[in-house]
């Protein structure tokens, strides 16, 4: 990809992310007819973490335009993307259902809370874990290569 397109790709990706965030907020305010739930702010935590993961991925395109910063930026972006996907999946699977259950019964009992262990949440958590492990391996390889020089 030519150097001129990399910042443009990052801008387009970030614009898409901001549009998705705007649509999520419109849905929560009831201005966007996607869901009957109007002001359920707890449902925004996992999507916000997913958007953060994608925003971190856009940093790779910015770093590609600068000389010498691509590899460290790639490792940081992979680490942040993996963390965002894992945290978002954890919130969607465990935290959100547990908090909804507690809010529903007036914070009196945790008995009867269920987990949302869906295939989509498991795939996102696993993909996040793989990205973090790849980033860690990249850091180790880079440190080992720097030790030879």
mmCIF file of C-alpha atoms in Angstrom:
data_model
loop_
_atom_site.group_PDB
_atom_site.id
_atom_site.type_symbol
_atom_site.label_atom_id
_atom_site.label_comp_id
_atom_site.label_asym_id
_atom_site.label_seq_id
_atom_site.Cartn_x
_atom_site.Cartn_y
_atom_site.Cartn_z
ATOM 1 C CA UNK A 1 0.000 0.000 0.000
ATOM 2 C CA UNK A 2 1.498 3.402 -0.905
ATOM 3 C CA UNK A 3 2.455 5.696 1.950
ATOM 4 C CA UNK A 4 -0.169 8.240 0.900
ATOM 5 C CA UNK A 5 -3.033 5.796 1.487
ATOM 6 C CA UNK A 6 -2.098 4.721 4.999
ATOM 7 C CA UNK A 7 -3.245 7.872 6.831
ATOM 8 C CA UNK A 8 -6.383 7.902 4.670
ATOM 9 C CA UNK A 9 -7.145 4.314 5.659
ATOM 10 C CA UNK A 10 -6.707 5.215 9.325
ATOM 11 C CA UNK A 11 -9.028 8.213 8.922
ATOM 12 C CA UNK A 12 -11.663 6.125 7.166
ATOM 13 C CA UNK A 13 -11.471 3.435 9.834
ATOM 14 C CA UNK A 14 -11.769 5.983 12.643
ATOM 15 C CA UNK A 15 -14.662 7.697 10.853
ATOM 16 C CA UNK A 16 -16.475 4.369 10.646
ATOM 17 C CA UNK A 17 -15.842 3.776 14.354
ATOM 18 C CA UNK A 18 -17.196 7.221 15.263
ATOM 19 C CA UNK A 19 -20.271 6.567 13.116
ATOM 20 C CA UNK A 20 -20.836 3.253 14.904
ATOM 21 C CA UNK A 21 -20.474 4.986 18.282
ATOM 22 C CA UNK A 22 -22.982 7.662 17.213
ATOM 23 C CA UNK A 23 -25.470 4.994 16.103
ATOM 24 C CA UNK A 24 -25.066 3.186 19.441
ATOM 25 C CA UNK A 25 -25.798 6.411 21.329
ATOM 26 C CA UNK A 26 -28.791 7.162 19.107
ATOM 27 C CA UNK A 27 -30.121 3.682 19.824
ATOM 28 C CA UNK A 28 -29.761 4.259 23.572
ATOM 29 C CA UNK A 29 -31.642 7.563 23.393
ATOM 30 C CA UNK A 30 -34.423 5.992 21.344
ATOM 31 C CA UNK A 31 -33.636 8.124 18.284
ATOM 32 C CA UNK A 32 -32.710 5.075 16.259
ATOM 33 C CA UNK A 33 -35.349 2.350 16.007
ATOM 34 C CA UNK A 34 -33.038 -0.639 16.485
ATOM 35 C CA UNK A 35 -34.230 -1.797 19.877
ATOM 36 C CA UNK A 36 -37.194 -1.199 22.176
ATOM 37 C CA UNK A 37 -34.875 -0.516 25.139
ATOM 38 C CA UNK A 38 -34.449 3.219 25.361
ATOM 39 C CA UNK A 39 -31.921 4.129 28.031
ATOM 40 C CA UNK A 40 -30.174 0.898 28.880
ATOM 41 C CA UNK A 41 -26.651 2.238 29.349
ATOM 42 C CA UNK A 42 -25.247 -1.025 30.659
ATOM 43 C CA UNK A 43 -25.535 -2.450 27.169
ATOM 44 C CA UNK A 44 -22.995 0.082 25.871
ATOM 45 C CA UNK A 45 -20.008 -1.199 27.868
ATOM 46 C CA UNK A 46 -19.103 -4.187 25.675
ATOM 47 C CA UNK A 47 -19.634 -2.333 22.352
ATOM 48 C CA UNK A 48 -17.523 0.564 23.667
ATOM 49 C CA UNK A 49 -14.680 -1.856 24.403
ATOM 50 C CA UNK A 50 -15.032 -3.380 20.924
ATOM 51 C CA UNK A 51 -14.890 0.108 19.375
ATOM 52 C CA UNK A 52 -11.757 0.846 21.433
ATOM 53 C CA UNK A 53 -10.184 -2.324 20.026
ATOM 54 C CA UNK A 54 -10.910 -1.215 16.457
ATOM 55 C CA UNK A 55 -9.677 2.331 17.188
ATOM 56 C CA UNK A 56 -6.393 0.835 18.379
ATOM 57 C CA UNK A 57 -6.139 -1.085 15.121
ATOM 58 C CA UNK A 58 -6.324 2.156 13.164
ATOM 59 C CA UNK A 59 -3.062 3.223 14.835
ATOM 60 C CA UNK A 60 -1.234 0.669 12.682
ATOM 61 C CA UNK A 61 -2.140 2.619 9.542
ATOM 62 C CA UNK A 62 -0.898 5.871 11.074
ATOM 63 C CA UNK A 63 2.366 4.290 12.184
ATOM 64 C CA UNK A 64 2.925 2.804 8.750
ATOM 65 C CA UNK A 65 3.377 6.296 7.361
ATOM 66 C CA UNK A 66 6.194 7.061 9.825
ATOM 67 C CA UNK A 67 9.549 5.393 9.305
ATOM 68 C CA UNK A 68 10.876 3.103 12.034
ATOM 69 C CA UNK A 69 7.705 3.085 14.130
ATOM 70 C CA UNK A 70 5.731 0.374 12.390
ATOM 71 C CA UNK A 71 6.848 -2.660 14.402
ATOM 72 C CA UNK A 72 6.429 -1.146 17.914
ATOM 73 C CA UNK A 73 3.101 0.391 16.888
ATOM 74 C CA UNK A 74 1.935 -2.932 15.495
ATOM 75 C CA UNK A 75 2.745 -4.733 18.747
ATOM 76 C CA UNK A 76 0.984 -2.037 20.821
ATOM 77 C CA UNK A 77 -2.050 -2.116 18.527
ATOM 78 C CA UNK A 78 -2.269 -5.912 18.678
ATOM 79 C CA UNK A 79 -2.039 -5.803 22.474
ATOM 80 C CA UNK A 80 -4.744 -3.137 22.767
ATOM 81 C CA UNK A 81 -7.001 -4.800 20.221
ATOM 82 C CA UNK A 82 -6.692 -8.124 22.013
ATOM 83 C CA UNK A 83 -7.354 -6.521 25.385
ATOM 84 C CA UNK A 84 -10.393 -4.673 24.044
ATOM 85 C CA UNK A 85 -11.872 -7.803 22.511
ATOM 86 C CA UNK A 86 -11.222 -9.920 25.619
ATOM 87 C CA UNK A 87 -12.590 -7.286 28.017
ATOM 88 C CA UNK A 88 -15.634 -6.681 25.836
ATOM 89 C CA UNK A 89 -16.382 -10.392 25.646
ATOM 90 C CA UNK A 90 -15.879 -10.774 29.409
ATOM 91 C CA UNK A 91 -18.274 -7.921 30.087
ATOM 92 C CA UNK A 92 -20.845 -9.347 27.657
ATOM 93 C CA UNK A 93 -20.572 -12.894 29.052
ATOM 94 C CA UNK A 94 -20.206 -12.365 32.795
ATOM 95 C CA UNK A 95 -20.417 -8.809 34.094
ATOM 96 C CA UNK A 96 -23.426 -7.493 32.171
ATOM 97 C CA UNK A 97 -25.764 -10.443 32.918
ATOM 98 C CA UNK A 98 -24.700 -10.470 36.587
ATOM 99 C CA UNK A 99 -25.246 -6.720 37.016
ATOM 100 C CA UNK A 100 -28.605 -6.894 35.217
ATOM 101 C CA UNK A 101 -29.683 -9.703 37.556
ATOM 102 C CA UNK A 102 -28.577 -7.751 40.617
ATOM 103 C CA UNK A 103 -30.352 -4.605 39.436
ATOM 104 C CA UNK A 104 -33.490 -6.629 38.739
ATOM 105 C CA UNK A 105 -33.716 -8.052 42.254
ATOM 106 C CA UNK A 106 -32.654 -4.895 44.084
ATOM 107 C CA UNK A 107 -29.104 -6.086 44.854
ATOM 108 C CA UNK A 108 -30.415 -8.626 47.348
ATOM 109 C CA UNK A 109 -29.229 -11.948 45.947
ATOM 110 C CA UNK A 110 -26.869 -13.253 43.315
ATOM 111 C CA UNK A 111 -28.703 -16.583 43.220
ATOM 112 C CA UNK A 112 -30.146 -17.321 39.801
ATOM 113 C CA UNK A 113 -27.789 -15.155 37.766
ATOM 114 C CA UNK A 114 -26.938 -16.605 34.375
ATOM 115 C CA UNK A 115 -24.042 -16.154 32.017
ATOM 116 C CA UNK A 116 -24.319 -15.249 28.353
ATOM 117 C CA UNK A 117 -21.899 -17.837 27.000
ATOM 118 C CA UNK A 118 -22.723 -17.558 23.321
ATOM 119 C CA UNK A 119 -20.528 -18.631 20.445
ATOM 120 C CA UNK A 120 -19.987 -15.018 19.373
ATOM 121 C CA UNK A 121 -18.718 -14.001 22.817
ATOM 122 C CA UNK A 122 -16.435 -17.020 23.016
ATOM 123 C CA UNK A 123 -15.004 -16.332 19.559
ATOM 124 C CA UNK A 124 -14.328 -12.681 20.427
ATOM 125 C CA UNK A 125 -12.651 -13.638 23.705
ATOM 126 C CA UNK A 126 -10.510 -16.250 21.960
ATOM 127 C CA UNK A 127 -9.574 -13.849 19.144
ATOM 128 C CA UNK A 128 -8.547 -11.265 21.736
ATOM 129 C CA UNK A 129 -6.444 -13.826 23.569
ATOM 130 C CA UNK A 130 -4.726 -14.845 20.334
ATOM 131 C CA UNK A 131 -3.935 -11.203 19.503
ATOM 132 C CA UNK A 132 -2.432 -10.619 22.960
ATOM 133 C CA UNK A 133 -0.338 -13.790 22.711
ATOM 134 C CA UNK A 134 0.907 -12.819 19.236
ATOM 135 C CA UNK A 135 1.840 -9.348 20.514
ATOM 136 C CA UNK A 136 3.723 -10.828 23.476
ATOM 137 C CA UNK A 137 5.571 -13.215 21.189
ATOM 138 C CA UNK A 138 6.458 -10.288 18.932
ATOM 139 C CA UNK A 139 7.869 -8.377 21.903
ATOM 140 C CA UNK A 140 10.008 -11.372 22.902
ATOM 141 C CA UNK A 141 11.308 -11.900 19.377
ATOM 142 C CA UNK A 142 12.128 -8.194 19.045
ATOM 143 C CA UNK A 143 13.997 -8.203 22.378
ATOM 144 C CA UNK A 144 15.912 -11.314 21.320
ATOM 145 C CA UNK A 145 16.849 -9.747 17.972
ATOM 146 C CA UNK A 146 17.938 -6.547 19.701
ATOM 147 C CA UNK A 147 20.181 -8.655 21.948
ATOM 148 C CA UNK A 148 22.089 -9.941 18.899
ATOM 149 C CA UNK A 149 22.867 -6.460 17.626
#
